[in-house]
XYZ file of C-alpha atoms in Angstrom:
737
model
C -37.275 -80.738 20.492
C -37.777 -79.144 23.877
C -34.029 -79.111 24.368
C -33.610 -77.171 21.140
C -36.214 -74.607 22.182
C -34.635 -74.107 25.552
C -31.260 -73.747 23.870
C -32.565 -71.058 21.516
C -34.274 -69.190 24.369
C -31.132 -69.225 26.513
C -29.056 -68.160 23.537
C -31.440 -65.243 22.830
C -31.264 -64.143 26.460
C -27.498 -64.375 26.311
C -27.342 -62.251 23.143
C -29.686 -59.624 24.591
C -27.579 -59.441 27.722
C -24.436 -59.082 25.664
C -26.034 -56.286 23.656
C -27.024 -54.424 26.807
C -23.513 -54.705 28.181
C -22.030 -53.620 24.844
C -24.257 -50.522 24.812
C -22.994 -49.548 28.246
C -19.422 -50.131 27.097
C -20.010 -47.986 24.019
C -21.387 -45.233 26.227
C -18.123 -45.107 28.131
C -15.930 -45.044 25.025
C -16.324 -41.273 24.603
C -14.793 -40.654 28.005
C -11.980 -43.111 27.326
C -11.259 -41.569 23.948
C -10.966 -38.066 25.426
C -8.622 -39.231 28.162
C -6.674 -41.347 25.701
C -6.342 -38.410 23.270
C -4.888 -36.119 25.914
C -2.519 -38.753 27.191
C -1.441 -39.804 23.699
C -0.764 -36.178 22.750
C 1.391 -35.668 25.843
C 3.303 -38.887 25.200
C 3.796 -37.965 21.528
C 5.137 -34.521 22.370
C 7.417 -35.966 25.039
C 8.818 -38.563 22.639
C 9.271 -35.952 19.850
C 11.348 -33.659 22.015
C 13.207 -36.576 23.574
C 14.099 -37.774 20.078
C 15.888 -34.484 19.356
C 17.578 -34.375 22.769
C 18.986 -37.889 22.445
C 19.523 -37.913 18.713
C 23.117 -39.118 19.026
C 22.053 -42.209 21.021
C 19.394 -43.472 18.638
C 21.650 -46.107 17.150
C 22.016 -47.839 20.547
C 18.350 -48.758 20.611
C 16.226 -50.794 18.299
C 13.734 -48.304 16.867
C 10.422 -48.591 15.164
C 9.709 -45.938 12.551
C 6.684 -43.751 13.223
C 4.289 -42.180 10.780
C 6.141 -38.856 10.742
C 9.575 -40.320 10.188
C 10.665 -40.323 13.840
C 11.673 -43.327 15.972
C 10.084 -44.575 19.176
C 11.957 -46.720 21.710
C 10.788 -50.277 22.186
C 10.865 -50.107 25.978
C 8.693 -46.996 25.956
C 6.194 -48.642 23.716
C 6.156 -51.695 25.939
C 5.548 -49.542 28.966
C 2.707 -47.830 27.198
C 1.132 -51.150 26.374
C 1.525 -52.360 29.934
C -0.097 -49.293 31.415
C -3.050 -49.018 29.026
C -4.936 -52.300 28.795
C -8.463 -51.680 27.677
C -9.593 -55.141 28.683
C -8.653 -54.853 32.374
C -8.734 -51.101 32.984
C -10.611 -50.024 36.106
C -13.428 -47.488 36.103
C -14.864 -45.122 38.616
C -18.189 -45.450 40.333
C -20.042 -43.627 37.595
C -18.823 -46.108 34.981
C -20.164 -49.059 36.966
C -17.735 -51.425 35.265
C -14.835 -52.746 37.304
C -11.481 -54.252 36.539
C -11.742 -57.872 35.521
C -15.521 -57.740 35.032
C -16.894 -59.559 32.009
C -17.713 -57.001 29.312
C -19.626 -59.095 26.800
C -18.918 -60.646 23.433
C -17.179 -58.220 21.021
C -19.600 -57.182 18.315
C -19.663 -54.466 15.652
C -20.085 -51.761 18.279
C -17.018 -52.965 20.155
C -15.047 -53.069 16.902
C -16.019 -49.506 16.223
C -14.839 -48.474 19.672
C -11.524 -50.173 19.027
C -11.207 -48.441 15.693
C -11.861 -45.114 17.400
C -8.957 -45.748 19.747
C -6.781 -46.552 16.727
C -7.945 -43.407 14.977
C -7.100 -41.398 18.088
C -3.565 -42.695 17.962
C -3.328 -41.926 14.242
C -4.586 -38.400 14.781
C -2.113 -37.887 17.595
C 0.748 -38.981 15.367
C -0.336 -36.489 12.710
C 0.449 -33.509 14.923
C 3.482 -31.722 13.504
C 6.379 -30.686 15.593
C 6.252 -27.002 14.657
C 9.685 -26.227 16.011
C 11.157 -29.075 13.967
C 9.259 -27.926 10.890
C 10.454 -24.360 11.261
C 13.985 -25.607 11.775
C 13.872 -27.640 8.587
C 12.323 -24.772 6.660
C 14.917 -22.323 7.907
C 17.710 -24.672 6.986
C 16.232 -24.970 3.488
C 16.006 -21.185 3.195
C 19.623 -20.704 4.251
C 20.833 -23.285 1.765
C 18.651 -21.742 -0.951
C 19.958 -18.236 -0.208
C 23.572 -19.326 -0.634
C 22.895 -21.383 -3.745
C 20.688 -18.687 -5.271
C 23.443 -16.116 -4.868
C 25.869 -18.472 -6.640
C 23.372 -18.961 -9.476
C 22.915 -15.201 -9.900
C 26.687 -14.847 -10.078
C 26.729 -17.388 -12.895
C 23.834 -15.661 -14.702
C 25.650 -12.323 -14.517
C 24.240 -8.827 -14.733
C 23.299 -7.752 -18.222
C 20.541 -7.316 -20.765
C 17.851 -9.138 -18.796
C 18.298 -7.037 -15.643
C 18.407 -3.801 -17.634
C 15.223 -4.747 -19.490
C 13.493 -5.520 -16.210
C 14.897 -2.254 -14.832
C 13.035 -0.170 -17.402
C 9.853 -2.251 -17.136
C 9.643 -1.926 -13.359
C 10.763 1.690 -13.675
C 7.523 2.446 -15.521
C 5.541 1.035 -12.587
C 7.533 3.165 -10.147
C 7.075 6.160 -12.440
C 3.302 5.635 -12.262
C 3.529 5.873 -8.468
C 5.421 9.163 -8.716
C 2.814 10.556 -11.104
C -0.058 9.570 -8.801
C 1.332 11.683 -5.953
C 1.251 14.869 -8.058
C -1.973 14.459 -10.070
C -4.516 15.701 -7.527
C -2.310 18.562 -6.351
C -1.971 19.872 -9.910
C -5.657 19.581 -10.873
C -7.069 20.856 -7.582
C -7.021 24.594 -8.473
C -8.991 23.889 -11.657
C -11.158 21.098 -10.266
C -12.312 23.204 -7.322
C -13.920 25.657 -9.755
C -15.237 22.952 -12.051
C -16.861 21.025 -9.195
C -17.674 23.888 -6.811
C -15.478 22.403 -4.091
C -15.579 23.725 -0.562
C -12.453 23.905 1.554
C -13.198 20.611 3.404
C -13.827 18.871 0.064
C -10.549 20.187 -1.298
C -8.714 18.888 1.748
C -10.305 15.444 1.444
C -9.451 15.259 -2.256
C -5.851 16.085 -1.458
C -5.573 13.338 1.176
C -7.649 10.615 -0.487
C -4.779 9.438 -2.680
C -2.576 8.804 0.363
C -5.366 6.878 2.078
C -5.856 4.727 -1.012
C -2.122 4.073 -1.343
C -1.973 3.133 2.330
C -4.631 0.440 1.854
C -3.095 -0.706 -1.432
C 0.425 -1.064 -0.033
C -0.745 -3.352 2.760
C -3.111 -5.355 0.524
C -0.883 -5.934 -2.501
C 2.249 -6.400 -0.398
C 0.621 -9.294 1.451
C -0.770 -10.864 -1.718
C 2.565 -10.676 -3.560
C 4.096 -13.132 -1.091
C 1.267 -15.583 -1.739
C 0.341 -15.381 -5.432
C 3.513 -13.910 -6.924
C 5.160 -10.540 -7.569
C 4.379 -10.273 -11.270
C 0.738 -11.315 -11.057
C -0.001 -9.024 -8.116
C 1.719 -6.071 -9.787
C -0.291 -6.604 -12.980
C -3.556 -6.627 -11.019
C -2.696 -3.509 -9.015
C -1.550 -1.519 -12.053
C -4.660 -2.554 -13.978
C -6.899 -1.229 -11.205
C -4.914 1.999 -11.127
C -5.085 2.612 -14.870
C -8.795 1.745 -15.201
C -9.970 4.040 -12.415
C -7.542 6.805 -13.379
C -9.154 6.684 -16.824
C -12.666 6.811 -15.342
C -11.751 9.731 -13.058
C -11.017 11.933 -16.062
C -14.613 11.619 -17.307
C -16.804 11.529 -14.188
C -18.485 14.830 -13.347
C -19.527 14.700 -9.704
C -17.257 15.263 -6.752
C -18.218 12.007 -5.022
C -17.591 9.865 -8.091
C -14.275 11.624 -8.783
C -13.243 11.103 -5.158
C -14.129 7.396 -5.334
C -12.204 6.886 -8.581
C -9.093 8.572 -7.207
C -9.373 6.495 -4.020
C -9.509 3.182 -5.907
C -6.798 4.405 -8.274
C -4.628 5.071 -5.223
C -5.372 1.598 -3.863
C -4.149 0.152 -7.157
C -0.895 2.100 -7.345
C -0.201 1.474 -3.644
C 1.306 -1.904 -4.463
C 3.890 -0.473 -6.842
C 6.722 0.441 -4.453
C 6.767 -2.677 -2.203
C 6.441 -5.095 -5.125
C 8.801 -3.352 -7.552
C 11.762 -3.230 -5.164
C 11.238 -6.787 -3.932
C 10.744 -8.104 -7.463
C 13.857 -6.423 -8.870
C 16.076 -7.320 -5.902
C 15.486 -11.032 -6.529
C 17.270 -10.769 -9.885
C 20.321 -8.914 -8.492
C 23.522 -10.342 -7.042
C 24.760 -8.886 -3.763
C 27.511 -6.688 -5.228
C 25.012 -5.014 -7.585
C 21.907 -4.881 -5.411
C 22.308 -1.614 -3.510
C 23.532 0.341 -6.525
C 20.874 -0.799 -8.971
C 17.992 -0.508 -6.531
C 19.105 3.108 -6.030
C 19.181 3.657 -9.798
C 15.640 2.288 -9.899
C 14.552 5.037 -7.492
C 15.252 7.578 -10.222
C 12.034 6.577 -11.970
C 10.017 8.026 -9.093
C 11.759 11.324 -9.843
C 11.040 10.884 -13.561
C 7.370 10.390 -12.703
C 7.303 13.718 -10.874
C 9.023 15.463 -13.776
C 6.564 13.892 -16.236
C 3.569 15.060 -14.172
C 4.963 18.592 -13.822
C 5.751 18.866 -17.538
C 2.328 17.563 -18.607
C 0.560 19.909 -16.192
C 2.618 22.822 -17.483
C 1.812 21.929 -21.090
C -1.894 21.011 -20.749
C -3.782 22.527 -17.823
C -3.370 26.265 -18.642
C -4.713 25.667 -22.175
C -8.380 26.077 -21.410
C -9.224 25.866 -25.087
C -8.512 22.133 -24.969
C -12.016 21.422 -23.729
C -15.600 20.861 -24.730
C -18.922 20.759 -22.967
C -22.404 19.441 -23.608
C -24.634 22.045 -22.069
C -24.014 22.732 -18.413
C -24.341 19.086 -17.386
C -21.176 17.644 -18.941
C -17.883 19.498 -19.116
C -14.477 18.175 -20.153
C -11.841 20.797 -19.502
C -8.090 20.706 -19.969
C -7.352 19.433 -16.461
C -9.279 16.263 -17.323
C -7.014 15.784 -20.337
C -4.087 15.992 -17.930
C -5.623 13.307 -15.676
C -6.031 11.056 -18.718
C -2.430 11.578 -19.850
C -1.170 10.720 -16.349
C -2.555 7.178 -16.713
C -0.165 6.424 -19.602
C 2.832 5.269 -17.475
C 0.652 2.702 -15.721
C -0.725 1.387 -19.026
C 2.789 1.206 -20.484
C 4.019 -0.684 -17.409
C 1.228 -3.263 -17.790
C 2.057 -3.828 -21.446
C 5.780 -4.248 -20.755
C 5.313 -6.395 -17.652
C 3.391 -9.056 -19.593
C 6.664 -9.917 -21.375
C 8.617 -10.506 -18.150
C 8.700 -13.703 -16.044
C 7.809 -14.241 -12.412
C 10.526 -13.998 -9.785
C 12.365 -17.361 -9.668
C 13.061 -16.808 -5.975
C 9.305 -16.732 -5.344
C 8.907 -20.019 -7.188
C 11.702 -21.666 -5.202
C 10.248 -20.457 -1.919
C 6.987 -22.131 -2.941
C 8.487 -25.415 -4.086
C 8.224 -24.827 -7.857
C 11.651 -25.995 -8.928
C 11.142 -26.482 -12.663
C 9.529 -23.078 -13.242
C 12.336 -21.322 -11.356
C 15.036 -23.250 -13.230
C 13.567 -22.274 -16.611
C 13.507 -18.577 -15.671
C 17.064 -18.597 -14.349
C 18.182 -20.329 -17.517
C 16.407 -17.593 -19.507
C 18.266 -14.928 -17.498
C 21.596 -16.692 -18.071
C 21.099 -17.247 -21.799
C 19.834 -13.689 -22.398
C 22.841 -12.149 -20.663
C 25.371 -14.476 -22.267
C 24.044 -13.859 -25.787
C 24.125 -10.103 -25.209
C 27.750 -10.338 -24.011
C 28.816 -12.389 -27.004
C 29.076 -15.789 -25.314
C 26.110 -17.742 -26.698
C 27.978 -21.027 -26.344
C 28.042 -20.870 -22.543
C 25.702 -23.412 -20.993
C 23.685 -22.944 -17.811
C 25.443 -25.438 -15.547
C 22.871 -25.596 -12.734
C 20.832 -28.807 -12.743
C 19.180 -28.850 -9.311
C 18.174 -25.967 -7.052
C 17.202 -26.215 -3.415
C 13.515 -25.634 -2.719
C 11.972 -24.732 0.622
C 9.942 -27.308 2.549
C 6.255 -26.522 2.107
C 3.472 -26.701 4.639
C 0.527 -28.851 3.629
C -2.372 -26.499 2.905
C -4.992 -28.794 1.390
C -8.482 -27.321 1.297
C -11.507 -29.517 0.672
C -13.511 -27.638 -1.947
C -16.290 -30.185 -2.140
C -17.272 -31.914 -5.371
C -20.767 -30.482 -5.485
C -19.998 -26.971 -4.217
C -21.202 -24.039 -6.298
C -18.639 -21.837 -8.033
C -19.271 -18.904 -5.713
C -18.811 -21.163 -2.710
C -15.472 -22.371 -4.088
C -14.356 -18.792 -4.640
C -15.430 -17.885 -1.130
C -13.366 -20.732 0.295
C -10.377 -19.774 -1.847
C -10.534 -16.121 -0.819
C -11.043 -16.989 2.839
C -8.065 -19.344 2.768
C -5.943 -16.731 0.990
C -6.920 -14.112 3.553
C -5.894 -16.365 6.436
C -2.587 -17.134 4.730
C -1.839 -13.436 4.173
C -2.816 -12.534 7.716
C -0.715 -15.362 9.163
C 2.269 -14.224 7.106
C 1.774 -10.654 8.318
C 1.745 -11.806 11.944
C 5.111 -13.530 11.496
C 6.905 -10.207 10.990
C 6.030 -9.509 14.643
C 7.325 -12.888 15.817
C 10.222 -12.801 18.318
C 12.743 -13.268 15.512
C 11.684 -10.153 13.584
C 9.908 -8.112 16.261
C 12.788 -5.791 17.138
C 13.665 -5.192 13.491
C 10.046 -4.482 12.593
C 9.517 -1.997 15.422
C 12.742 -0.200 14.604
C 11.858 -0.023 10.919
C 8.378 1.255 11.772
C 9.908 4.101 13.765
C 12.362 5.017 10.998
C 9.735 4.852 8.227
C 7.279 6.915 10.265
C 9.762 9.640 11.199
C 11.088 9.919 7.641
C 7.636 10.080 6.069
C 6.207 12.467 8.652
C 8.955 15.025 8.084
C 9.437 14.553 4.328
C 5.812 14.660 3.163
C 4.888 17.270 5.743
C 7.628 19.621 4.539
C 7.214 18.944 0.803
C 3.549 19.967 1.025
C 4.279 22.791 3.463
C 6.808 24.330 1.051
C 4.300 24.957 -1.807
C 1.691 26.190 0.654
C 4.201 28.628 2.087
C 5.071 29.788 -1.429
C 1.372 30.348 -2.149
C 1.029 32.217 1.123
C 3.957 34.474 0.253
C 2.483 35.035 -3.210
C -0.848 35.912 -1.638
C 0.826 38.329 0.729
C 2.650 39.971 -2.129
C -0.569 40.110 -4.197
C -2.458 41.681 -1.302
C 0.196 44.330 -0.955
C -0.705 45.530 -4.477
C -4.424 45.868 -3.781
C -5.918 49.224 -4.826
C -8.439 50.817 -2.481
C -11.110 53.333 -3.584
C -13.201 55.201 -0.996
C -16.443 57.205 -1.527
C -16.212 57.295 -5.308
C -19.263 58.337 -7.348
C -19.698 56.866 -10.809
C -22.622 57.709 -13.117
C -23.548 56.578 -16.672
C -20.342 54.604 -17.163
C -19.974 51.282 -18.968
C -17.425 48.862 -17.542
C -16.386 46.300 -20.167
C -12.836 45.527 -19.070
C -11.328 43.297 -16.392
C -11.510 44.496 -12.810
C -8.875 42.932 -10.561
C -7.491 43.214 -7.031
C -9.493 46.254 -5.947
C -11.470 47.265 -2.882
C -14.279 49.850 -3.226
C -15.725 51.281 -0.016
C -18.784 53.550 0.381
C -19.072 54.039 -3.355
C -22.187 55.199 -5.262
C -22.976 53.844 -8.734
C -25.909 55.283 -10.686
C -27.095 53.975 -14.059
C -23.801 52.161 -14.687
C -23.382 49.090 -16.905
C -21.074 46.153 -16.152
C -21.008 44.087 -19.367
C -18.852 41.202 -20.672
C -16.736 41.627 -17.622
C -14.317 39.513 -15.607
C -13.885 40.258 -11.931
C -11.037 38.837 -9.908
C -10.476 39.529 -6.217
C -12.928 42.416 -6.211
C -14.606 43.610 -3.005
C -17.388 46.211 -2.772
C -18.199 47.329 0.788
C -21.043 49.600 1.969
C -21.752 50.688 -1.600
C -24.958 51.730 -3.415
C -25.957 50.447 -6.879
C -29.002 52.184 -8.370
C -30.495 51.382 -11.777
C -27.358 49.456 -12.736
C -27.097 46.627 -15.253
C -24.878 43.540 -14.877
C -24.576 41.263 -17.929
C -22.314 38.281 -18.716
C -20.194 38.559 -15.578
C -17.600 35.940 -14.665
C -16.049 36.348 -11.241
C -13.617 34.701 -8.865
C -13.025 35.660 -5.257
C -15.423 38.599 -5.678
C -17.863 39.715 -2.957
C -20.365 42.481 -2.230
C -20.586 43.230 1.498
C -23.303 45.379 3.110
C -24.294 46.810 -0.269
C -27.691 48.065 -1.473
C -29.082 47.319 -4.951
C -32.028 49.392 -6.172
C -33.776 48.629 -9.490
C -30.761 46.661 -10.685
C -30.839 43.851 -13.253
C -28.482 40.826 -13.228
C -28.489 38.928 -16.540
C -26.369 35.833 -17.256
C -23.984 36.335 -14.350
C -22.374 34.111 -11.742
C -23.012 36.630 -8.975
C -24.882 34.138 -6.846
C -26.472 34.921 -3.544
C -23.450 33.677 -1.549
C -21.408 36.504 -3.116
C -23.866 39.065 -1.747
C -23.124 39.223 1.963
C -25.652 41.151 4.094
C -26.877 43.028 1.032
C -30.309 44.635 0.404
C -32.077 43.988 -2.889
C -34.848 46.453 -3.717
C -36.773 45.882 -6.969
C -33.767 44.000 -8.345
C -33.967 40.982 -10.641
C -31.754 38.003 -11.532
C -32.334 36.502 -15.000
C -30.674 33.469 -16.613
C -28.005 33.012 -14.013
C -25.060 30.914 -15.108
C -25.525 27.325 -14.015
C -22.977 24.827 -12.807
C -19.353 25.598 -12.113
C -17.620 27.002 -15.156
C -13.863 26.994 -15.500
C -12.815 30.600 -15.532
C -10.256 32.093 -17.868
C -9.577 34.635 -15.192
C -7.151 32.310 -13.381
C -3.658 33.682 -13.204
C -1.740 31.767 -15.856
C 1.573 33.070 -14.586
C 0.742 31.716 -11.116
C -0.210 28.318 -12.595
C 3.032 28.139 -14.511
C 4.906 29.021 -11.322
C 3.300 26.152 -9.383
C 4.272 23.627 -12.051
C 7.730 25.099 -12.405
C 8.356 24.917 -8.657
C 7.280 21.267 -8.583
C 9.460 20.558 -11.586
C 12.501 22.112 -9.884
C 11.816 20.346 -6.594
C 11.593 16.976 -8.352
C 14.621 17.570 -10.531
C 16.659 18.579 -7.468
C 16.703 14.980 -6.233
C 18.805 13.905 -9.239
C 22.191 14.637 -7.569
C 21.082 12.803 -4.428
C 20.022 9.798 -6.501
C 23.362 9.640 -8.294
C 25.422 9.987 -5.105
C 23.401 7.372 -3.224
C 23.612 4.904 -6.126
C 27.390 5.242 -6.397
C 28.052 5.036 -2.641
C 25.353 2.616 -1.470
C 27.525 -0.485 -1.791
C 30.684 1.309 -0.691
C 29.767 2.964 2.612
C 26.777 0.801 3.501
C 23.060 1.316 3.937
C 23.099 2.471 7.563
C 25.740 5.155 7.102
C 23.932 6.457 4.053
C 20.583 6.509 5.864
C 21.823 8.076 9.082
C 24.138 10.570 7.360
C 21.467 11.794 4.960
C 18.938 12.123 7.799
C 21.346 14.186 9.906
C 22.141 16.548 7.019
C 18.415 16.876 6.244
C 17.798 17.679 9.915
C 20.411 20.435 9.814
C 18.965 21.862 6.585
C 15.582 22.267 8.309
C 16.969 25.104 10.416
C 17.605 27.148 7.282
C 13.840 27.301 6.767
C 13.655 30.200 9.201
C 15.500 32.314 6.615
C 12.937 31.605 3.875
C 11.163 34.951 3.808
C 10.777 35.215 0.047
C 9.471 33.080 -2.761
C 12.885 32.469 -4.318
C 14.390 31.532 -0.941
C 11.655 28.969 -0.292
C 12.168 27.408 -3.720
C 15.896 27.100 -3.084
C 15.315 25.491 0.334
C 12.789 23.076 -1.202
C 15.371 21.929 -3.740
C 18.054 21.593 -1.044
C 15.888 19.503 1.259
C 14.668 17.243 -1.565
C 18.175 16.663 -2.907
C 19.528 15.630 0.492
C 16.642 13.542 1.796
C 16.354 11.340 -1.310
C 19.475 9.420 -0.234
C 17.689 8.474 2.991
C 14.735 7.089 1.062
C 16.955 5.065 -1.254
C 18.818 3.587 1.710
C 15.576 2.793 3.493
C 14.153 0.987 0.442
C 17.286 -1.148 0.051
C 17.453 -1.896 3.769
C 13.811 -2.969 3.912
C 14.292 -5.364 1.014
C 17.330 -7.004 2.593
C 16.177 -7.283 6.211
C 13.295 -9.680 5.572
C 13.286 -13.157 3.979
C 11.736 -13.724 0.573
C 8.493 -15.245 1.850
C 7.837 -12.167 4.014
C 9.566 -9.457 1.992
C 6.659 -7.757 0.211
C 4.380 -8.270 3.218
C 6.783 -6.376 5.472
C 7.574 -3.775 2.802
C 3.868 -3.234 2.115
C 3.072 -2.796 5.798
C 5.907 -0.310 6.313
C 4.903 1.591 3.179
C 1.315 1.737 4.424
C 2.603 3.166 7.699
C 4.578 5.665 5.610
C 1.375 6.907 3.953
C -0.354 7.209 7.317
C 2.533 9.313 8.596
C 2.306 11.396 5.416
C -1.358 12.178 6.090
C -0.562 13.201 9.666
C 2.436 15.275 8.608
C 0.527 17.097 5.874
C -2.422 17.827 8.170
C -0.231 19.144 10.993
C 2.292 21.112 8.947
C -0.214 22.879 6.696
C -2.236 24.037 9.697
C 0.666 26.313 10.642
C 0.976 28.043 7.253
C 0.822 31.789 7.811
C 0.965 31.339 11.582
C 4.495 30.288 12.481
C 7.494 28.507 11.005
C 8.898 27.345 14.313
C 6.519 24.428 14.871
C 7.019 22.767 11.436
C 10.795 23.253 11.734
C 10.910 21.671 15.208
C 8.639 18.793 14.201
C 10.606 18.004 11.046
C 14.046 18.297 12.624
C 13.006 16.273 15.674
C 11.561 13.469 13.550
C 14.644 13.336 11.327
C 16.996 13.313 14.324
C 15.058 10.458 15.924
C 15.043 8.542 12.640
C 18.800 8.897 12.158
C 19.474 7.720 15.726
C 17.237 4.659 15.382
C 18.683 3.826 11.979
C 22.085 3.203 13.548
C 20.520 0.490 15.731
C 19.504 -1.561 12.696
C 21.712 -4.357 11.345
C 23.893 -3.611 8.323
C 22.980 -5.712 5.264
C 25.755 -4.727 2.860
C 27.562 -7.727 1.399
C 24.994 -10.234 2.630
C 23.084 -12.694 0.492
C 19.382 -12.031 0.036
C 17.620 -13.902 2.841
């Protein structure tokens, strides 16, 4: 009995001692795991690279397959086992456990430590060899590019491509319309909204800022969620906020709507060209992408024609008191949203790009679309019996991107995780266009896009401003000046325009139902006069004196009376708000629209020439040649001293430079692989809009001052762009990467 008790006591002491030792051993496991992790990672990397270096000799050794499909050598594994014995490994002084020392009976804690070492090895083996992965992915992409080109050759070019041509053309047309909308409505909107000069300038630039953001945003998303889906979202945003902008009354709300509308349409150009190019074989690609550019011209013609037909008709309006006004320019804004709405409706009938599906591992979806393209074209050509012979298409190796959403996560948390993951994917894809492989191409393209946009947009806005300046100069030359006139007991009930009255005296005169345009009264006296129902534009009274004068229902607000004295004078029922005046020069409005119409139509010859020669002389020759000729044409601007001469030079410059833009669009599509195409195109197009803002701001600041600076800036930028363009690789005759 006593022996049993002693045995239990000694056994309990033994167990407690073993537990204490096991706790100490567990405490040291963390240090061992960290050291083991680093060493295992180094060994894994060394073996991975050694496997590729000695790939030809693998058959001479007996190999053991690893978790990632590689092979480790038996002698290496044996060496690893010999050098890493956990049971006899020595420790430093801090560990207080020495080699060969008894470490206790293995219990659950010791098992867990062992499992942690095993997990460390498993985690180490899960590290991907990124260089090997990229090599496999690139090989897949090259094989896909060659096979995809062969498939497109079998599908042919026919009804399907032409249908898609018109559908995507509507989206490109909407982009062309967006550029012109604000410029056409600004003269009317500035009166309707009482816009100051800074507000007018911001309204003119806000569309470019929105398109800059939209190009970068939608371009990146199109490489992740698809061309068709992204284009539908962007066009929907554009059409909705373009519709809202025609009804909002305040300047801030109108500015916000046009900004978001610009963000929406910003995705049109990068997505449309990338989308369409992925349905075109190499011998048709340059030509048909150039034909697609014509829809941007059609958009400008549509905007000019609608402005010409709608805006001058001020009777096409209604108002609810002075708080809500809907004038003809708002009708024009509404009509300009139609191309975007039509593009959305037509795009819903078209499929996603099969190349996008193949790049993302969706073989069956891509095969069905390519079969649809083949069958549509063959039926249209009268060969319905021809069968699509392709059975298997190469897909690109995909990176595992599993995201744990959590079973119990709320819906908003899941959306947050999805959006965060999507953002990181887009940003990572954007960074790859600056990787060593694409860095030189990207920097060169940035320089060419910037120089082209800076000169083109700067000059195309500078031309109309110069025409307006010349018109203003000519108008000022016809100003009539009256000095020291005395007028008594006269009723003025007719339009007064473009006159200057100095040191005049007006006694008991009546100004009734009168329109004043560009009228200036300086140092004049008005005594016992009566002003009723006056509508004025650009009319001012400077240093005048009003004695016993009544103003009834006029828009002669205090800011029109500069340094004037009012003695016993009264203002009653002043007109409220900003009313659209019929006094605007309709002939001048028609001239603005007509000039824009001619400038847009002038690019038609350039479009035709570039489309016919794009695949014959190559993209680089077309780009550099057109830029050089445009640079030379800039020097003719110094001879534009009349309105007609400036219009002719505008048409010449537009007709020549359009070939450069067409070449640049085709080149951008073909220089980048499919998984980075819209990302790169969107970024470059965003840079284009930034350059446009800078060019417009700089060029317009010299209107009326000098022509030399805009000419030197434009010609210098075009010369630099043409030189850099020749350094880019030629893509004619190559398969789509």
